[in-house]
Short mmCIF file of C-alpha atoms and ligand atoms in Angstrom, two decimals:
data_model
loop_
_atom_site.label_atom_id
_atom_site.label_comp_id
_atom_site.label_asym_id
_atom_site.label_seq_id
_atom_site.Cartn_x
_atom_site.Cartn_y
_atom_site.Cartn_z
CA UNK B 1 68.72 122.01 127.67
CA UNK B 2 71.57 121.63 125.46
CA UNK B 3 73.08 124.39 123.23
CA UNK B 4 74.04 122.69 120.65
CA UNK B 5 73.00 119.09 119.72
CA UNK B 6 74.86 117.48 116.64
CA UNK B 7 73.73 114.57 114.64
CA UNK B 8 76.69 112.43 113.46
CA UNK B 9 79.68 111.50 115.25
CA UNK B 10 81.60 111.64 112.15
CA UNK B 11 84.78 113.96 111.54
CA UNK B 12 82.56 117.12 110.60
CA UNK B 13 80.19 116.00 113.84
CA UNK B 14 83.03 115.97 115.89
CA UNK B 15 85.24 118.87 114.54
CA UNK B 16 81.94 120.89 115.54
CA UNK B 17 81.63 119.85 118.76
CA UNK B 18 84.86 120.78 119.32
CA UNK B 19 84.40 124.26 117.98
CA UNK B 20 81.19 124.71 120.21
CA UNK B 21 82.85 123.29 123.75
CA UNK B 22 85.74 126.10 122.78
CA UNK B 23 83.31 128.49 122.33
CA UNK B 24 82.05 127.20 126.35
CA UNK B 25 78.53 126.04 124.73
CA UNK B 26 77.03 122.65 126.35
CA UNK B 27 77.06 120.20 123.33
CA UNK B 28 75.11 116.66 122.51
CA UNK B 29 76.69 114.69 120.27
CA UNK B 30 74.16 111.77 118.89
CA UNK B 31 75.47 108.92 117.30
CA UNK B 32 73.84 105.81 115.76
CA UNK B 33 76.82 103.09 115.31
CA UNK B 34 80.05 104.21 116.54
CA UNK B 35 82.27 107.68 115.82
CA UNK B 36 84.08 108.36 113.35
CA UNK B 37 81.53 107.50 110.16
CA UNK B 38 83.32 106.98 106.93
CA UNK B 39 86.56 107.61 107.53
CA UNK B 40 87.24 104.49 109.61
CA UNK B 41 86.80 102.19 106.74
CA UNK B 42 89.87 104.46 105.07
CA UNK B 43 93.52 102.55 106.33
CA UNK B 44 95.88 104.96 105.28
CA UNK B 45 95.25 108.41 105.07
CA UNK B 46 97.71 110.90 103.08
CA UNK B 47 95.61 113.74 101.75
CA UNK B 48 95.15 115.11 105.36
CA UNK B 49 97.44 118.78 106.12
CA UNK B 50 100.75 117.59 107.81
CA UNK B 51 99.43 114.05 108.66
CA UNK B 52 100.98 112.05 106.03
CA UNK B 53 99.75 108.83 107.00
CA UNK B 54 97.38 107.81 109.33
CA UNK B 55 94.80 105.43 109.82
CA UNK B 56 90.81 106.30 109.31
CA UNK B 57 89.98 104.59 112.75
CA UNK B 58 93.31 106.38 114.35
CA UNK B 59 92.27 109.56 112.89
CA UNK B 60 88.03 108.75 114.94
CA UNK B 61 90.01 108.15 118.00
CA UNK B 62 91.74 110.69 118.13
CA UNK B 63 89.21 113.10 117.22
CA UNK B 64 87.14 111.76 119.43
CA UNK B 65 89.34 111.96 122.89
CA UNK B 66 89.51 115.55 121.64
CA UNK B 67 85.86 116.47 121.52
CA UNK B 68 85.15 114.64 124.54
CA UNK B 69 88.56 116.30 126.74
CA UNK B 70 86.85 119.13 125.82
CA UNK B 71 83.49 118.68 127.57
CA UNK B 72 81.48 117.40 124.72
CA UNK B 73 78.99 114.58 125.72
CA UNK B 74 78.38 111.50 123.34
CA UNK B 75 74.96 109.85 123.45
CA UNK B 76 74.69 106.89 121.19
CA UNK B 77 71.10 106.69 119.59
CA UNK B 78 70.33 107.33 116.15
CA UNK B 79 68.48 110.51 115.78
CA UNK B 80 65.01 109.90 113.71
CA UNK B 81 63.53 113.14 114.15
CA UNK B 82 63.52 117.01 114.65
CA UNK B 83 60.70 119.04 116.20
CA UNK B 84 61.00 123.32 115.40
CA UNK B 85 59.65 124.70 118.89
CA UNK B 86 61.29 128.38 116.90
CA UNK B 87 63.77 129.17 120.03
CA UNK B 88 64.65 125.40 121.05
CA UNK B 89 64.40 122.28 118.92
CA UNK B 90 63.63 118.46 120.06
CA UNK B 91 65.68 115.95 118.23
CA UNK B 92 63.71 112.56 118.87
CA UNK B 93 65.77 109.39 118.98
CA UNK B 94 64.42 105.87 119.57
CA UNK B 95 64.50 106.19 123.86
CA UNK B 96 64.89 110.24 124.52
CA UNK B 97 64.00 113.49 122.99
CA UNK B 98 66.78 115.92 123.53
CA UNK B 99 66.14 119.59 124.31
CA UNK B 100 68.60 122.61 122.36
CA UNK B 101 68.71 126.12 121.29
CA UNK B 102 70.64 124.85 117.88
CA UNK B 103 71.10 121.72 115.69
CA UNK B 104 74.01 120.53 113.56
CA UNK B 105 72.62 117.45 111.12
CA UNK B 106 75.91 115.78 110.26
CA UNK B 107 74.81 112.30 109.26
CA UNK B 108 77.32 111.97 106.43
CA UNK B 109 76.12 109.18 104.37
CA UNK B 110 75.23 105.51 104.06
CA UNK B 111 76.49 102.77 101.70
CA UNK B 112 74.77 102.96 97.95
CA UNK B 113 74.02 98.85 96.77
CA UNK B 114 74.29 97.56 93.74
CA UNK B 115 70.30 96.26 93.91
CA UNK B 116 71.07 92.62 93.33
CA UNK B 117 68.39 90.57 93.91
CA UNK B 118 70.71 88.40 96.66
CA UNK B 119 72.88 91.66 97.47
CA UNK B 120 71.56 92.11 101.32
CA UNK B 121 71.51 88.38 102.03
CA UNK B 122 75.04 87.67 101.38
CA UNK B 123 76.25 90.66 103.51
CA UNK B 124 78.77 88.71 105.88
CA UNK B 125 78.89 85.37 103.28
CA UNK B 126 81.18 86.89 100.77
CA UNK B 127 79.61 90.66 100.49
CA UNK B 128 80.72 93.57 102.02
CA UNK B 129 80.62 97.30 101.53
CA UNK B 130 83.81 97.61 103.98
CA UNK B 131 87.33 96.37 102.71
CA UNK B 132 89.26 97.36 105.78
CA UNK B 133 87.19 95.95 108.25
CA UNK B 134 86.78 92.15 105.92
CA UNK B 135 89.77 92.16 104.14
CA UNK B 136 91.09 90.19 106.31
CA UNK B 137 88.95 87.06 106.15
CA UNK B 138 90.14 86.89 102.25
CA UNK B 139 93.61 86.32 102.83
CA UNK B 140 95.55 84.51 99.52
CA UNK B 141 91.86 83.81 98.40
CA UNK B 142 90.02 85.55 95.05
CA UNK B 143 88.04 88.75 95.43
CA UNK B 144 86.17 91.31 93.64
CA UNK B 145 85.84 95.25 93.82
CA UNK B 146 83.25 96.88 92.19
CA UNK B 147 83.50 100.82 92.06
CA UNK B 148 85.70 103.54 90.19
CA UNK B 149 85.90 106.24 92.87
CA UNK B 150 88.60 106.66 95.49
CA UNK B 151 86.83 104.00 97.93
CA UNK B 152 86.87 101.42 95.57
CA UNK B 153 90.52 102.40 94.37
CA UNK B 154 92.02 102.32 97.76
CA UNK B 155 89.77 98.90 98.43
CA UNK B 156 91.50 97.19 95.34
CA UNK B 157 95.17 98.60 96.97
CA UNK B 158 94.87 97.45 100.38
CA UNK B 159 93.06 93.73 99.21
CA UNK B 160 95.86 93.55 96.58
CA UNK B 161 98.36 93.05 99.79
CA UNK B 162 96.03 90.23 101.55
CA UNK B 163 94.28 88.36 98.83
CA UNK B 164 95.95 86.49 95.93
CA UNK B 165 93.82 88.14 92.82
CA UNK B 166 92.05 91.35 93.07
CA UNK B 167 89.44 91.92 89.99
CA UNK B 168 88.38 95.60 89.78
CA UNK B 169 85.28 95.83 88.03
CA UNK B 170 84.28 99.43 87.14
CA UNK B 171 81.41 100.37 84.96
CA UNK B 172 83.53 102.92 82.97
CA UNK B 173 87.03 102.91 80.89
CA UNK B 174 88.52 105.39 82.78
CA UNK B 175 87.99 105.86 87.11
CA UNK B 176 86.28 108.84 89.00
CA UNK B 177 89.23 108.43 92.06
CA UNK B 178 92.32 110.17 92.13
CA UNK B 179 95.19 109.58 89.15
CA UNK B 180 97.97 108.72 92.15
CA UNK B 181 95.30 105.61 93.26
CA UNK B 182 95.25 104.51 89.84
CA UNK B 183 98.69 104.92 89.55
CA UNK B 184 99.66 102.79 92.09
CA UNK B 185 96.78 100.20 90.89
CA UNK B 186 98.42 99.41 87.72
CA UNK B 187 102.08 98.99 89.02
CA UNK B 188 100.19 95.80 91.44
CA UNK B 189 100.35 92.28 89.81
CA UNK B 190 97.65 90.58 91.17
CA UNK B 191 94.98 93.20 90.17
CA UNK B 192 93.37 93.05 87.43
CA UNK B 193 90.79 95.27 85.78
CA UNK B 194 87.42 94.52 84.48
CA UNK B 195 86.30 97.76 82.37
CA UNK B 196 83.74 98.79 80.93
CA UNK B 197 81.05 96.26 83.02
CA UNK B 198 78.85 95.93 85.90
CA UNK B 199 77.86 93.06 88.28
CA UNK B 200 75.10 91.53 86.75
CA UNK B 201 74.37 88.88 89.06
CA UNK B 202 75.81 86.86 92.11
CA UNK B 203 75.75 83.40 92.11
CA UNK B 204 76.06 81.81 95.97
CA UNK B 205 75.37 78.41 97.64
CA UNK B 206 75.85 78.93 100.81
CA UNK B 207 78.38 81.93 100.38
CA UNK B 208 79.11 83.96 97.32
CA UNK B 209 80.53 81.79 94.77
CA UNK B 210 81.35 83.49 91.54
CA UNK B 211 80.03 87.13 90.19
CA UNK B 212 78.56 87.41 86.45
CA UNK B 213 79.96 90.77 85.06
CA UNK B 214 78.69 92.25 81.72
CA UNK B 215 80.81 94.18 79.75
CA UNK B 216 79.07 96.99 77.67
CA UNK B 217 79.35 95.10 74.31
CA UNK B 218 76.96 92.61 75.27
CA UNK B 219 79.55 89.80 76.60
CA UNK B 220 78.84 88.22 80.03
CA UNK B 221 81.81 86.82 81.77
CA UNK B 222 81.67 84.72 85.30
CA UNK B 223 84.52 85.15 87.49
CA UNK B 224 84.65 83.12 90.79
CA UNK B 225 85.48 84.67 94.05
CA UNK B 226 84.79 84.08 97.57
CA UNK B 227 84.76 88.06 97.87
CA UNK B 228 82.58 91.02 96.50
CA UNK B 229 83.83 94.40 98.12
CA UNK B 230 81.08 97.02 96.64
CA UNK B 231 82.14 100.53 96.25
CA UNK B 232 79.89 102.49 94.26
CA UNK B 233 79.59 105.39 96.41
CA UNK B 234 77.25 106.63 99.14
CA UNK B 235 73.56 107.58 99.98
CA UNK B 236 73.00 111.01 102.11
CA UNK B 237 71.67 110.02 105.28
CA UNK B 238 69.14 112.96 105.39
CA UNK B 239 65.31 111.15 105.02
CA UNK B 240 64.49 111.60 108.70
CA UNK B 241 64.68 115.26 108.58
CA UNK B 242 63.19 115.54 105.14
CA UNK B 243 59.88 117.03 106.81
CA UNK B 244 61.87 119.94 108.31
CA UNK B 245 64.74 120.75 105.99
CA UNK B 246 64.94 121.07 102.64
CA UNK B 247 66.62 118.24 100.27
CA UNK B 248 68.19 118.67 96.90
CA UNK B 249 66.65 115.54 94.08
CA UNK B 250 69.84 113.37 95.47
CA UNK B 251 68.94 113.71 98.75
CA UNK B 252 71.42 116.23 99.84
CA UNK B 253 70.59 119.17 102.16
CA UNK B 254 71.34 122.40 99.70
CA UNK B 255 73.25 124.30 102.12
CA UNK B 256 75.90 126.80 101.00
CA UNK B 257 79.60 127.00 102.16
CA UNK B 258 77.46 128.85 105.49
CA UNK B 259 75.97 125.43 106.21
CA UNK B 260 72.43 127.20 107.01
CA UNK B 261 69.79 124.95 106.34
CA UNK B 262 67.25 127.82 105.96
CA UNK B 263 65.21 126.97 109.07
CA UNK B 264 66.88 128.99 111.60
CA UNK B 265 68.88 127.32 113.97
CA UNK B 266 68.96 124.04 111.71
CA UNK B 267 72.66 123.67 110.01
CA UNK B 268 74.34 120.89 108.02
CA UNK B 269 77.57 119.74 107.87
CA UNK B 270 79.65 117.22 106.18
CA UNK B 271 78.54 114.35 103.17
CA UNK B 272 75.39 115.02 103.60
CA UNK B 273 75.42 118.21 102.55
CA UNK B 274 75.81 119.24 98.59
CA UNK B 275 78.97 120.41 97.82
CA UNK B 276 81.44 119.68 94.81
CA UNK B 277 84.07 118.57 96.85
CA UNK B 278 84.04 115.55 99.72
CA UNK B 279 87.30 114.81 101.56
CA UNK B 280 88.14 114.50 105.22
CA UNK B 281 89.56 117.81 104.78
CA UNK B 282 86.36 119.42 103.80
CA UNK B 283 83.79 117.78 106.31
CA UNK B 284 86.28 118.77 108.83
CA UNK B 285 85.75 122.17 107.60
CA UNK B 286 82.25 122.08 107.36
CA UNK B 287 81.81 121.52 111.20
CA UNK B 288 84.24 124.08 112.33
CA UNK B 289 81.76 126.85 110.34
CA UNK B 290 78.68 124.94 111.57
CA UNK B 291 79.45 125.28 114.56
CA UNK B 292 81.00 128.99 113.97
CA UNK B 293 77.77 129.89 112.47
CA UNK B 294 75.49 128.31 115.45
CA UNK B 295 77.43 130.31 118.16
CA UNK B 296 76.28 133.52 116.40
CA UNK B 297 73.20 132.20 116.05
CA UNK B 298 73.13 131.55 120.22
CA UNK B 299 74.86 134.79 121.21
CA UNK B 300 72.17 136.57 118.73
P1 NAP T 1 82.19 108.11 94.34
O1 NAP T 1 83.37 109.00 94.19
O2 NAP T 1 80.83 108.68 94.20
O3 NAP T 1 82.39 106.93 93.30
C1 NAP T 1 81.40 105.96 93.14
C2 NAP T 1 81.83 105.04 92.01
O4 NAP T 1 80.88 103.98 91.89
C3 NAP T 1 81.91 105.75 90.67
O5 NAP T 1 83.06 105.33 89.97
C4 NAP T 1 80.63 105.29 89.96
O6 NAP T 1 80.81 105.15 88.58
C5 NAP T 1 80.39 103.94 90.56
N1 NAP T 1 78.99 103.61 90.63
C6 NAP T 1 77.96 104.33 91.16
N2 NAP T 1 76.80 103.65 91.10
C7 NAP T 1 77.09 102.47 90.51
C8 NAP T 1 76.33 101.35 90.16
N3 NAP T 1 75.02 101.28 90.42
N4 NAP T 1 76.95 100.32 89.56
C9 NAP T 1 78.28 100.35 89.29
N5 NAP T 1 79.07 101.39 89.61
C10 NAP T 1 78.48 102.44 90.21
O7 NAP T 1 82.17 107.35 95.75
P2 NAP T 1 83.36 106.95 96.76
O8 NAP T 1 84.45 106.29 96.05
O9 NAP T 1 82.70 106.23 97.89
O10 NAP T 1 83.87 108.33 97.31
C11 NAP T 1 82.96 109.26 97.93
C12 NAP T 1 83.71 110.57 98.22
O11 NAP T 1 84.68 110.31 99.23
C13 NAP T 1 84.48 111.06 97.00
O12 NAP T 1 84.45 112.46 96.98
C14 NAP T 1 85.87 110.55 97.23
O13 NAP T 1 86.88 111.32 96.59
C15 NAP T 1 85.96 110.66 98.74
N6 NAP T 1 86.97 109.73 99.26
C16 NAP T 1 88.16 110.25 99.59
C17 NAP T 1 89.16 109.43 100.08
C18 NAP T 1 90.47 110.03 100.44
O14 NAP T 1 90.62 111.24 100.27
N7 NAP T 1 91.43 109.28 100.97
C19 NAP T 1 88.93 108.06 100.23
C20 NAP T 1 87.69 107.54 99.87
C21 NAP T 1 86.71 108.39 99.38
P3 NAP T 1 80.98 106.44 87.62
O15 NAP T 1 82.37 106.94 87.85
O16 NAP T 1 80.77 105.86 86.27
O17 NAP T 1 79.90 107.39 88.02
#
């Protein structure tokens, strides 16, 4: 039996992990995909304490090594259940069912779509919800972002260095993301922004072709691209434990700053947990008192 088994290999998953291992508990980490969660579709970090740059994926690694140097053990099955047994808990997962006094969920979140009707089969053939890891394939070609937050901000600046023309389509005349993003958006020639709109359509023959944007006054305009990079923020990954814990109307788990679930020995930490603010910073935060908390809870 473990001591601690966290959900999410994310920064807050990990950042606990590492805060249980120093406080010499055995710790699970379960992870679906691969570590690191959001943050590895970020290139350039500079909001992160004394960091001033530094990649999202250098930032998982690194994190990683850390958690793992310290004794934590990564599984890598996606977590689809959680029995209460009061003292212990069973977290189910596709092939196991893993045995521990405590539980961290730290699923973070999962890609919100834009409901199109051909949104999920163009995913690889001109849509993607990941800039860093597709920009590439756009190089001195046309694409779109669609978004106003700090995702699709930073999309637009990285793209504007690979692709010829960068459209930013936000819904709104003014963005959610951070004034120094949409600073350095405007001083870029080869973005342009479509306000005031939404993606109304996508129009594909074999790949995407060209995007039909609406503009809040009733105009429809087409713009051709061989790239849609959608941005319009994230989905709490929190329905499998829905049964057990608590969930706010957006899905979020409504722990306080304590990250108590209110099922004992049940804690959240990270995006998927409602809270006002959501940086690296924060999630980071969020596992170190998870996993603060669950070592009281242990030692009684
Ligand atoms: P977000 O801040 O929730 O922004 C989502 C954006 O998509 C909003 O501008 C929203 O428009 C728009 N939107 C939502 N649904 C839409 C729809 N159906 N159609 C069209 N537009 C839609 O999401 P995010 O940008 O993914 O960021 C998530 C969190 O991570 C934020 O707290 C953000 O600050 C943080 N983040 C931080 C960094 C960093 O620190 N380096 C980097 C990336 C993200 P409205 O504004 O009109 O609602």
């Amino acid at each position: 039996m473990y001591d601690i088994i966290i959900i999410g290999g994310g920064p807050a998953g990990m950042t606990a992990a590492i805060y249980g291992r120093r406080a010499a508990k055995k710790v699970l980490v379960l992870e679906a995909l691969s570590c690191g969660g959001q943050i590895i579709n970020t290139p350039d970090i500079e909001n992160y304490p004394v960091e001033e740059h530094i990649s999202g994926i250098d930032f998982s690694n690194r994190l990683h090594k850390q958690a793992e140097n310290l004794g934590a053990e990564f599984v890598f099955e996606k977590a689809v259940d959680i029995n209460d047994l009061g003292d212990s808990k069973e977290v189910i997962t596709a092939k196991n069912t893993y045995t521990a006094k405590a539980v961290i969920i730290a699923t973070g979140s999962a890609n919100r779509k834009l409901g199109l009707e051909n949104e999920d089969s163009l995913v690889g053939r001109g849509v993607s919800y990941c800039a860093t890891c597709d920009g590439n394939f756009y190089r001195n070609k046309t694409v779109a972002v669609v978004g106003g937050g700090n995702t699709a901000l930073e999309d637009a600046l990285y793209l504007s260095d690979i692709a010829a023309k960068v459209y930013l389509i936000h819904r709104r005349d003014s963005f959610r993301g951070e004034e120094a993003n949409a600073a350095k958006l405007s001083e870029k020639p080869n973005i342009e922004f479509v306000l005031n709109s939404n993606v109304t359509a996508l129009n594909a023959e074999k790949r995407l072709k060209s995007v039909e944007v609406t503009n809040k006054d009733g105009s429809v305009r087409t713009l051709e691209v061989n790239g849609l990079f959608i941005a319009v923020g994230r989905i709490p990954e929190n329905m499998n434990f829905a049964r057990l814990v608590e969930l706010d109307e957006a899905g979020y788990i409504p722990a306080g700053e304590n990250c108590h679930t209110g099922v004992p020995g049940i804690y959240a930490a990270g995006d998927n947990r409602a809270k006002e603010v959501r940086q690296l910073v924060t999630a980071v935060s969020d596992g170190a008192v998870a996993a603060t908390e669950v070592v009281k809870y242990i030692n009684g």
